[in-house]
Short mmCIF file of C-alpha atoms and ligand atoms in Angstrom, two decimals:
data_model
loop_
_atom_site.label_atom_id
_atom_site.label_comp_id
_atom_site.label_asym_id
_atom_site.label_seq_id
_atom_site.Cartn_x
_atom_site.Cartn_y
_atom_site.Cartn_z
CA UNK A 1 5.27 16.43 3.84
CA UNK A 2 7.44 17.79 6.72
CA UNK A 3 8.58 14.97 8.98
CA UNK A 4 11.52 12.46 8.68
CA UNK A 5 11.42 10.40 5.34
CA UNK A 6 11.75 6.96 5.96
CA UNK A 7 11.24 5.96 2.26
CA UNK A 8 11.91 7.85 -0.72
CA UNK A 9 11.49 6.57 -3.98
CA UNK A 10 12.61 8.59 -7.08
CA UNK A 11 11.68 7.31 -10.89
CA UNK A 12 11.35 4.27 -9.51
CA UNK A 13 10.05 1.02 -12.17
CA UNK A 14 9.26 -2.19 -11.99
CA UNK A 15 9.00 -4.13 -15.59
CA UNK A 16 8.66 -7.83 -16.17
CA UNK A 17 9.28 -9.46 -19.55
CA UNK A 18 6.61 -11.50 -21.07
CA UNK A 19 6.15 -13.95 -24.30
CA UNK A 20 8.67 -15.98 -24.91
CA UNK A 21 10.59 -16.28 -28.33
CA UNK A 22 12.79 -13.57 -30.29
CA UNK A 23 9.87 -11.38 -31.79
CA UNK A 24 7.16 -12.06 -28.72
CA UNK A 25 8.77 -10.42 -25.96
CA UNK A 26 6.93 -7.51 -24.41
CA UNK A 27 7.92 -5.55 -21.33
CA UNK A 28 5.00 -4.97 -18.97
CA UNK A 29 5.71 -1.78 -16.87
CA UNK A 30 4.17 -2.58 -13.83
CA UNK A 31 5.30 0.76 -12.06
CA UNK A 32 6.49 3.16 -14.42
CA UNK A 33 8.35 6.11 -12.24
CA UNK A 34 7.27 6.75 -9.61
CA UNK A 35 8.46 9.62 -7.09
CA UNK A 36 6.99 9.23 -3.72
CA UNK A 37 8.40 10.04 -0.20
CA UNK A 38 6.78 8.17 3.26
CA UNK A 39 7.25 10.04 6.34
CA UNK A 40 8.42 8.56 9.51
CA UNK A 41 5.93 7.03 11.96
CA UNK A 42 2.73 7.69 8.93
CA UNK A 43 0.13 5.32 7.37
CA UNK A 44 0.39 6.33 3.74
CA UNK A 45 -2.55 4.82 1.91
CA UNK A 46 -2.19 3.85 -2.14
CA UNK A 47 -5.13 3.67 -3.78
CA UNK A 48 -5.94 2.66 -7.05
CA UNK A 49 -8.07 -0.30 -9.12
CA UNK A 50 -6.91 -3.31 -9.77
CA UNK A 51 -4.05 -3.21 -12.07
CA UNK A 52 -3.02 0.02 -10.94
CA UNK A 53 0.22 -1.21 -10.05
CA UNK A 54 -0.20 -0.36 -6.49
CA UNK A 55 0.52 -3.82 -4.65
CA UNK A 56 3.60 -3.79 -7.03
CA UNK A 57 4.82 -0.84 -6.19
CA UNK A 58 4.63 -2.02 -2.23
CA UNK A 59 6.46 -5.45 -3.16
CA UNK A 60 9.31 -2.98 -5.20
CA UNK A 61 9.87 -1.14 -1.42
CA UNK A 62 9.89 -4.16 0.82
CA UNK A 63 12.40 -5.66 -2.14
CA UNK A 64 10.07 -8.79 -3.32
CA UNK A 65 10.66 -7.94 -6.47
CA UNK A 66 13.33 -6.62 -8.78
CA UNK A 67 13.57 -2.81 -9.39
CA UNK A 68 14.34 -2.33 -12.82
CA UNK A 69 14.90 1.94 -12.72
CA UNK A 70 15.07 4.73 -11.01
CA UNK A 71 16.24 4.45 -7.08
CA UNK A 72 14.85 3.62 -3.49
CA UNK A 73 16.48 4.98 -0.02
CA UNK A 74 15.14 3.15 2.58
CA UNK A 75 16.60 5.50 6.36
CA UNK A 76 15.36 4.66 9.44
CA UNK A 77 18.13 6.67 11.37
CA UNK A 78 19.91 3.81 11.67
CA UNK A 79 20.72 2.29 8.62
CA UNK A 80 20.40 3.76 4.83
CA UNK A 81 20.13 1.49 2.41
CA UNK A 82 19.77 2.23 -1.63
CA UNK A 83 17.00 -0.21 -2.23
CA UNK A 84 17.35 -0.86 -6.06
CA UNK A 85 21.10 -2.14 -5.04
CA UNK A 86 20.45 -3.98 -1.76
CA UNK A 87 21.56 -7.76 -1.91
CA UNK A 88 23.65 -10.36 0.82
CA UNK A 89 23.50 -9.48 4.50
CA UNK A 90 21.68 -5.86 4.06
CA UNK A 91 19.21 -7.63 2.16
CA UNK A 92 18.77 -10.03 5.07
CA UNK A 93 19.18 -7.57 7.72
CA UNK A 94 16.58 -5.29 5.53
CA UNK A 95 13.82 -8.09 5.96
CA UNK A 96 13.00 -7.88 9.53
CA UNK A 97 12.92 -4.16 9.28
CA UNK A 98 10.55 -4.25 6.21
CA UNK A 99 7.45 -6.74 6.51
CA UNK A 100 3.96 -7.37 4.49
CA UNK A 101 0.47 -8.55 5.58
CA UNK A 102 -1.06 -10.24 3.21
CA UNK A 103 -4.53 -9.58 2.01
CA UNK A 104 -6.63 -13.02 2.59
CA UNK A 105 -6.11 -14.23 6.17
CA UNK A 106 -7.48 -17.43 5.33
CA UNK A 107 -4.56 -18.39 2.57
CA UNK A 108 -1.59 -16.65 4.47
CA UNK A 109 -1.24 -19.35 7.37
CA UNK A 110 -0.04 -22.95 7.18
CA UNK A 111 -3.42 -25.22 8.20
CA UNK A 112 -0.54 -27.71 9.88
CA UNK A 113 0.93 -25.27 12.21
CA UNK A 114 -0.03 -24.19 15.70
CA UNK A 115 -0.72 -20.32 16.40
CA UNK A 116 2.57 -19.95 18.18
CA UNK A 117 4.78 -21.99 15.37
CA UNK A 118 3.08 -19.28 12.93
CA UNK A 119 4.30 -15.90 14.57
CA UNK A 120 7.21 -17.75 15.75
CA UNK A 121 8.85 -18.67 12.35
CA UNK A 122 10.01 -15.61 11.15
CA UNK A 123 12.25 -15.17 14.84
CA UNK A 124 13.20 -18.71 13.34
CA UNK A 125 14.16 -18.39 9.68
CA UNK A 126 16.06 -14.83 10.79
CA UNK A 127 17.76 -16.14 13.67
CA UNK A 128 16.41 -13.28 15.48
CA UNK A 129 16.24 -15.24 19.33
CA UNK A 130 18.92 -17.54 20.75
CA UNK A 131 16.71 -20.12 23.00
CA UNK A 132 12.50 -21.04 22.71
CA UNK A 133 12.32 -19.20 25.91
CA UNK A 134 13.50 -15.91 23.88
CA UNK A 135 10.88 -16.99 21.20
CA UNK A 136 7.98 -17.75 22.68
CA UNK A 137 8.45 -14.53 24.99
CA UNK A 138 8.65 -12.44 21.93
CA UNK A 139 5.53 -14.46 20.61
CA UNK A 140 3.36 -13.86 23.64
CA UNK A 141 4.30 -10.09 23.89
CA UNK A 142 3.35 -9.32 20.40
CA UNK A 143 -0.01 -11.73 20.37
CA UNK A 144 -0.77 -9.79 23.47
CA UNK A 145 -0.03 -6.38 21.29
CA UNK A 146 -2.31 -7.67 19.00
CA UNK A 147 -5.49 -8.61 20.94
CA UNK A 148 -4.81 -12.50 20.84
CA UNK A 149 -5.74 -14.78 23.72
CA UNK A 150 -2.89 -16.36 24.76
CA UNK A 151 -4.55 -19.58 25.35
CA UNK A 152 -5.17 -19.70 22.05
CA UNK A 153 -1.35 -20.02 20.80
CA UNK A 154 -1.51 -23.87 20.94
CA UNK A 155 -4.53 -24.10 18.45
CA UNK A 156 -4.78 -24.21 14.62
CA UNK A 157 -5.55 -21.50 12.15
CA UNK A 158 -8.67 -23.25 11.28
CA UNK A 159 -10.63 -23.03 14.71
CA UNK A 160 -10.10 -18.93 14.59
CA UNK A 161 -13.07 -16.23 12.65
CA UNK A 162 -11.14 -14.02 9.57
CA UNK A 163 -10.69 -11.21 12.14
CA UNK A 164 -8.89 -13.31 14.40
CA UNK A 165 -6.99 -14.75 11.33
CA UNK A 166 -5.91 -11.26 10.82
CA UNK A 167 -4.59 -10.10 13.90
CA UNK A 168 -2.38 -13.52 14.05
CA UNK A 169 -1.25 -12.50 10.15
CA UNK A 170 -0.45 -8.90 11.57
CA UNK A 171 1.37 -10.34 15.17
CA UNK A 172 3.66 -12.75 12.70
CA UNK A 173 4.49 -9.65 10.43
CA UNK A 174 5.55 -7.41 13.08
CA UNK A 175 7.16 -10.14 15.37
CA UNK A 176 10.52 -9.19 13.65
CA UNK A 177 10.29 -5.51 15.19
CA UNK A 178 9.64 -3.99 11.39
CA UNK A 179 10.17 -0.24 10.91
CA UNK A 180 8.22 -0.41 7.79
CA UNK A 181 5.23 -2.34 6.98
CA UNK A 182 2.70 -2.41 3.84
CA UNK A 183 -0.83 -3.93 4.45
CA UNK A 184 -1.81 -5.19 1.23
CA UNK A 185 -5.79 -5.16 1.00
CA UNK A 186 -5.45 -6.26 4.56
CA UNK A 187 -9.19 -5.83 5.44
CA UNK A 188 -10.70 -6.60 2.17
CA UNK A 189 -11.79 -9.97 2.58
CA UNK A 190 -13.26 -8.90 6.27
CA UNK A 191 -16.66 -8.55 7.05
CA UNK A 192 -17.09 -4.77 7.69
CA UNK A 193 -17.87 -5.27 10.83
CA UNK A 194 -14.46 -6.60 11.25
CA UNK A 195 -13.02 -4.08 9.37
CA UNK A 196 -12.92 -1.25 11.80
CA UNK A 197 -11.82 -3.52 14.58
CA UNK A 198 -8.67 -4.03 12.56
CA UNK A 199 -8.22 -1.09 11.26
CA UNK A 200 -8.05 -0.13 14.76
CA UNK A 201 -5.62 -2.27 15.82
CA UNK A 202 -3.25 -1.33 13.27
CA UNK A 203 -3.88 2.45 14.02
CA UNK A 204 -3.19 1.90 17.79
CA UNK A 205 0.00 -0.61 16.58
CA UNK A 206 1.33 2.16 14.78
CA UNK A 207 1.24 4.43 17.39
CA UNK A 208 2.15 2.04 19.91
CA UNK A 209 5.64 0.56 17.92
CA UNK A 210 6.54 4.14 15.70
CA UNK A 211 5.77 2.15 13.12
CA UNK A 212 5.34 3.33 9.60
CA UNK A 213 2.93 1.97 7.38
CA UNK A 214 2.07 1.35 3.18
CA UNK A 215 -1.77 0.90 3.36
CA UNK A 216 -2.78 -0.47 -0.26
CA UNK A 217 -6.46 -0.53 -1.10
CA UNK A 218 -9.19 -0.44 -3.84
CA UNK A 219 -11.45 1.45 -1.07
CA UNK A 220 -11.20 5.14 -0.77
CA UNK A 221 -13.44 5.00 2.23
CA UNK A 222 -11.51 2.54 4.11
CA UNK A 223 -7.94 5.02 3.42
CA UNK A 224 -10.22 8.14 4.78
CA UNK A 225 -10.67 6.52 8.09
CA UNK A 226 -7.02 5.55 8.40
CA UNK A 227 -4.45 7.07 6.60
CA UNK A 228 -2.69 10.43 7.10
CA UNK A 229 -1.62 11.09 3.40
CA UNK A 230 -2.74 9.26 0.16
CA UNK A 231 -1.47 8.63 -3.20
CA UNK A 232 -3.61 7.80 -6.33
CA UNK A 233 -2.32 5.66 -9.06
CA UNK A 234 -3.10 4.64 -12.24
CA UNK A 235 -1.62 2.28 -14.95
CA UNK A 236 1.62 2.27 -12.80
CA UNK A 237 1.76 6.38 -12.64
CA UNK A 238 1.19 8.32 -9.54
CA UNK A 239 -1.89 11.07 -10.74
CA UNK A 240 -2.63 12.72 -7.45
CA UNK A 241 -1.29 12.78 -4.01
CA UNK A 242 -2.07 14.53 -0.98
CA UNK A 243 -3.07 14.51 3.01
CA UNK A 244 -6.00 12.58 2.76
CA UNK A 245 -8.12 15.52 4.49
CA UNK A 246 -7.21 17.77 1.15
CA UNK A 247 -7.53 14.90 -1.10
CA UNK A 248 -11.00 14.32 0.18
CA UNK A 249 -12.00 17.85 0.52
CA UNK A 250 -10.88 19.38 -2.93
CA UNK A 251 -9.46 16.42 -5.12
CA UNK A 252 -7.61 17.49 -8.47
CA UNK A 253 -7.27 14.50 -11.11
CA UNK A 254 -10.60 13.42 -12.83
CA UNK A 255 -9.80 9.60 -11.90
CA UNK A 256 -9.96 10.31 -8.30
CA UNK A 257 -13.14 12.28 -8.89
CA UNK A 258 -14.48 9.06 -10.43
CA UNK A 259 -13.39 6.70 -7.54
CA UNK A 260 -14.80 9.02 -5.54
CA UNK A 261 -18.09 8.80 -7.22
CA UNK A 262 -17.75 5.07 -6.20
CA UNK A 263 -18.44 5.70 -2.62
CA UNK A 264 -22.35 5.84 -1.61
CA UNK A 265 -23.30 9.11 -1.01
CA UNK A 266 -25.56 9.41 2.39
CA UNK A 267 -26.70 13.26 0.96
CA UNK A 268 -29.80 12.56 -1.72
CA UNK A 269 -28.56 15.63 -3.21
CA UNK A 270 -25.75 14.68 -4.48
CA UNK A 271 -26.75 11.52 -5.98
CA UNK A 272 -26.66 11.38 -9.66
CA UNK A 273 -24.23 14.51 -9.46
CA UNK A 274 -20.93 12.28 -9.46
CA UNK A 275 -19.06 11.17 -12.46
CA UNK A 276 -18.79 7.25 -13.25
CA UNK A 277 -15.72 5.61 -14.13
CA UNK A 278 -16.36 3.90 -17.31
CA UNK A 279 -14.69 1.21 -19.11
CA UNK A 280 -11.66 -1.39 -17.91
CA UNK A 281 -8.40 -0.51 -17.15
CA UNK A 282 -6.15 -0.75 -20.17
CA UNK A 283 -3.70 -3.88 -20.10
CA UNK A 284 -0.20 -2.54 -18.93
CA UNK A 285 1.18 -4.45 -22.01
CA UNK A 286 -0.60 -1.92 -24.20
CA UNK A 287 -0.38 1.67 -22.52
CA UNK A 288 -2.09 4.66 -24.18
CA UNK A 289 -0.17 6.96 -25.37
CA UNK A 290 -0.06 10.51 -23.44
CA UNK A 291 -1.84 10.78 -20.57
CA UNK A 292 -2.55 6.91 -19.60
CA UNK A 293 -6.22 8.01 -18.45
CA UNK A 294 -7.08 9.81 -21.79
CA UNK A 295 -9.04 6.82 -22.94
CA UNK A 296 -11.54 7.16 -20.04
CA UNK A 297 -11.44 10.73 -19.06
CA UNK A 298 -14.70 12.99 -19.77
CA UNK A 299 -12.51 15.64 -20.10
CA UNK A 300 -9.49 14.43 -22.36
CA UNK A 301 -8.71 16.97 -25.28
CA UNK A 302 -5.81 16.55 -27.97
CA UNK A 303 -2.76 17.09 -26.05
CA UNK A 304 -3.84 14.43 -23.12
CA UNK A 305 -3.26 11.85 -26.09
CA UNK A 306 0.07 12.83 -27.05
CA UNK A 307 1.55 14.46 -23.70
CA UNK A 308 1.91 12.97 -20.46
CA UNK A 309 1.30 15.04 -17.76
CA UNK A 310 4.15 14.97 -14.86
CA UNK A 311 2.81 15.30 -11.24
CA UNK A 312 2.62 19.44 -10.60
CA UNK A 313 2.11 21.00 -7.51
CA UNK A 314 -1.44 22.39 -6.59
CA UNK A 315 -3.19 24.20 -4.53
CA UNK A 316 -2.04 22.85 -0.78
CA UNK A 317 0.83 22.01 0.86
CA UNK A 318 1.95 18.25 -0.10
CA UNK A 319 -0.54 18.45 -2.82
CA UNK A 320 0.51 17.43 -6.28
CA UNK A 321 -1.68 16.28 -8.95
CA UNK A 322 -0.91 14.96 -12.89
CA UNK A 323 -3.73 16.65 -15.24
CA UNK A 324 -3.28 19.27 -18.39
CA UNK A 325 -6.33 20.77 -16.89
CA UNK A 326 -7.03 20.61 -12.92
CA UNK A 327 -6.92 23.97 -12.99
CA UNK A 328 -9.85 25.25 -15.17
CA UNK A 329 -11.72 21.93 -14.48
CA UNK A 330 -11.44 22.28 -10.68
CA UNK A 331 -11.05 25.37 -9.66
CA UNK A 332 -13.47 27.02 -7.61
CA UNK A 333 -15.47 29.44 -9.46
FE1 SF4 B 401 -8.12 13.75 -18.41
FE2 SF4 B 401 -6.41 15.07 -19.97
FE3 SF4 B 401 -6.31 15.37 -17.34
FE4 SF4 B 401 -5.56 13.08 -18.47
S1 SF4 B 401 -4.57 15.06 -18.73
S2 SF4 B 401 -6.83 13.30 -16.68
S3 SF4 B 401 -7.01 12.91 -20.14
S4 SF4 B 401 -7.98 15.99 -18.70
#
């Protein structure tokens, strides 16, 4: 990547201790190093299946939970800020510059409050206005931003369709004026007819604000249509990243061949060609040994079981990819 870095993370880890007792603890290594820089005014999808450590991995940037190793710099030009040591008033001040949006827009907001008491409580809780009138300004500018009628402010959550939930879920996250947001699964309990009207929204949000946005999903197909660089991870590892166009033109790490193969394929031809992902996930309490994906890759020889591959540049610019061997398995002939 060439642009501005907003975010860039470097061996960074999130691990939470389970069991309880002196000989039943266990570390789970949620994220497990992970280098990664987001560019300025992108939407940088993350990709992965559940367990993947991917919506971790978000909550470790925004600072929802603890980073145990390796480092963070969060610089948006005008502030820096070392994420793994943030605390007090940068930590505060470092919440209305980094916001989520949660997956299910049914769960996220309060049955008991009104539309505008929902995308006005953040303004609230920060201290962000001085008077209502500064509120519910900022609340009917960014409902408008977001497509909502504002007649419907004074209504409940419950008389509004999941896309509408949504797009109040999205006006309340970005109500603070965020540099950085991550959209958790944020269309993935949407019809998909809904889908792309969201996903358009937060494209033309984006473009509108300079905003920079994490897009987490399960749904390779759903990160083609909206992000401008991708990162594929496994078992709390980063295996492949790339612009998405290169990523889904020529991908390099077997996994993301096999999520791949998870996408209907409109061409008859190449049905039956694609290789299935087979098996579960291992648990992240018990980690294979070497390369993480050796117990599930077609291709796994001796040394994936006892050497992890690091992430290695390939082919094309801002492509890197973590395999012994992308190069004689996916090489062009
Ligand atoms: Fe498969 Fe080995 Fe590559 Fe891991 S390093 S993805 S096991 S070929």
């Amino acid at each position: 990547m060439s642009g501005d870095i907003l975010i860039r993370a470097d061996g960074l880890s999130v691990g939470f201790q389970i069991g309880k007792g002196m000989f039943n603890k266990q570390i789970l290594k949620a994220v497990d190093g992970v280098t990664v820089e987001i560019e300025k005014g992108s939407f940088f999808g993350l990709v992965g299946e559940s367990g993947s450590g991917k919506t971790t991995l978000g909550r470790a940037l925004l600072k929802a939970v603890p980073i145990t190793g390796g480092h963070a710099r969060y610089d948006d030009g005008e502030v820096q800020y070392d994420l793994a040591e943030l605390g007090g008033t940068e930590l505060k001040d470092y919440r209305k510059r980094a916001q989520l949006i949660f997956q299910d827009p049914y769960a996220a907001l309060s049955p008991r409050m009104t539309v505008r008491d929902i995308i006005a409580e953040p303004l609230e809780v920060m201290g962000l206005t001085s008077s209502r009138a500064e509120t519910d300004e900022k609340v009917r500018e960014i409902a408008a931003k977001c497509r909502l009628n504002l007649e419907h402010l004074r209504r409940f959550p419950h008389a509004f369709s999941g896309g509408q939930r949504q797009r109040i879920s999205i006006a309340r996250a970005l109500v603070s004026d965020p540099k950085f947001v991550v959209a958790d699964e944020s269309v993935a309990a949407l019809d998909v007819s809904i889908q792309a009207d969201v996903l358009n929204l937060l494209k033309e949000l984006q473009r509108d604000l300079g905003l920079t946005f994490m897009f987490i999903s399960h749904d390779l197909s759903v990160v083609a249509h909206t992000c401008d660089h991708v990162a594929v991870m496994y078992l709390g590892r980063l295996v492949e990243t790339a612009p998405t166009r290169t990523l889904f033109n020529a991908p390099k790490h077997p996994y993301t061949k096999a999520l791949f193969s998870a996408i209907p394929s409109l061409d008859p031809d190449d049905r039956g060609k694609t290789q299935k992902l087979e098996g579960e996930i291992p648990s992240p309490t018990n980690q294979p040994s070497g390369c993480k994906f050796h117990t599930r890759c077609p291709h796994a020889v001796d040394r994936c079981k006892v050497e992890e591959p690091s992430l290695q540049h390939a082919e094309a610019e801002g492509h890197e990819v973590a395999c012994h061997r992308w190069q004689e398995l996916f090489e062009p002939a």
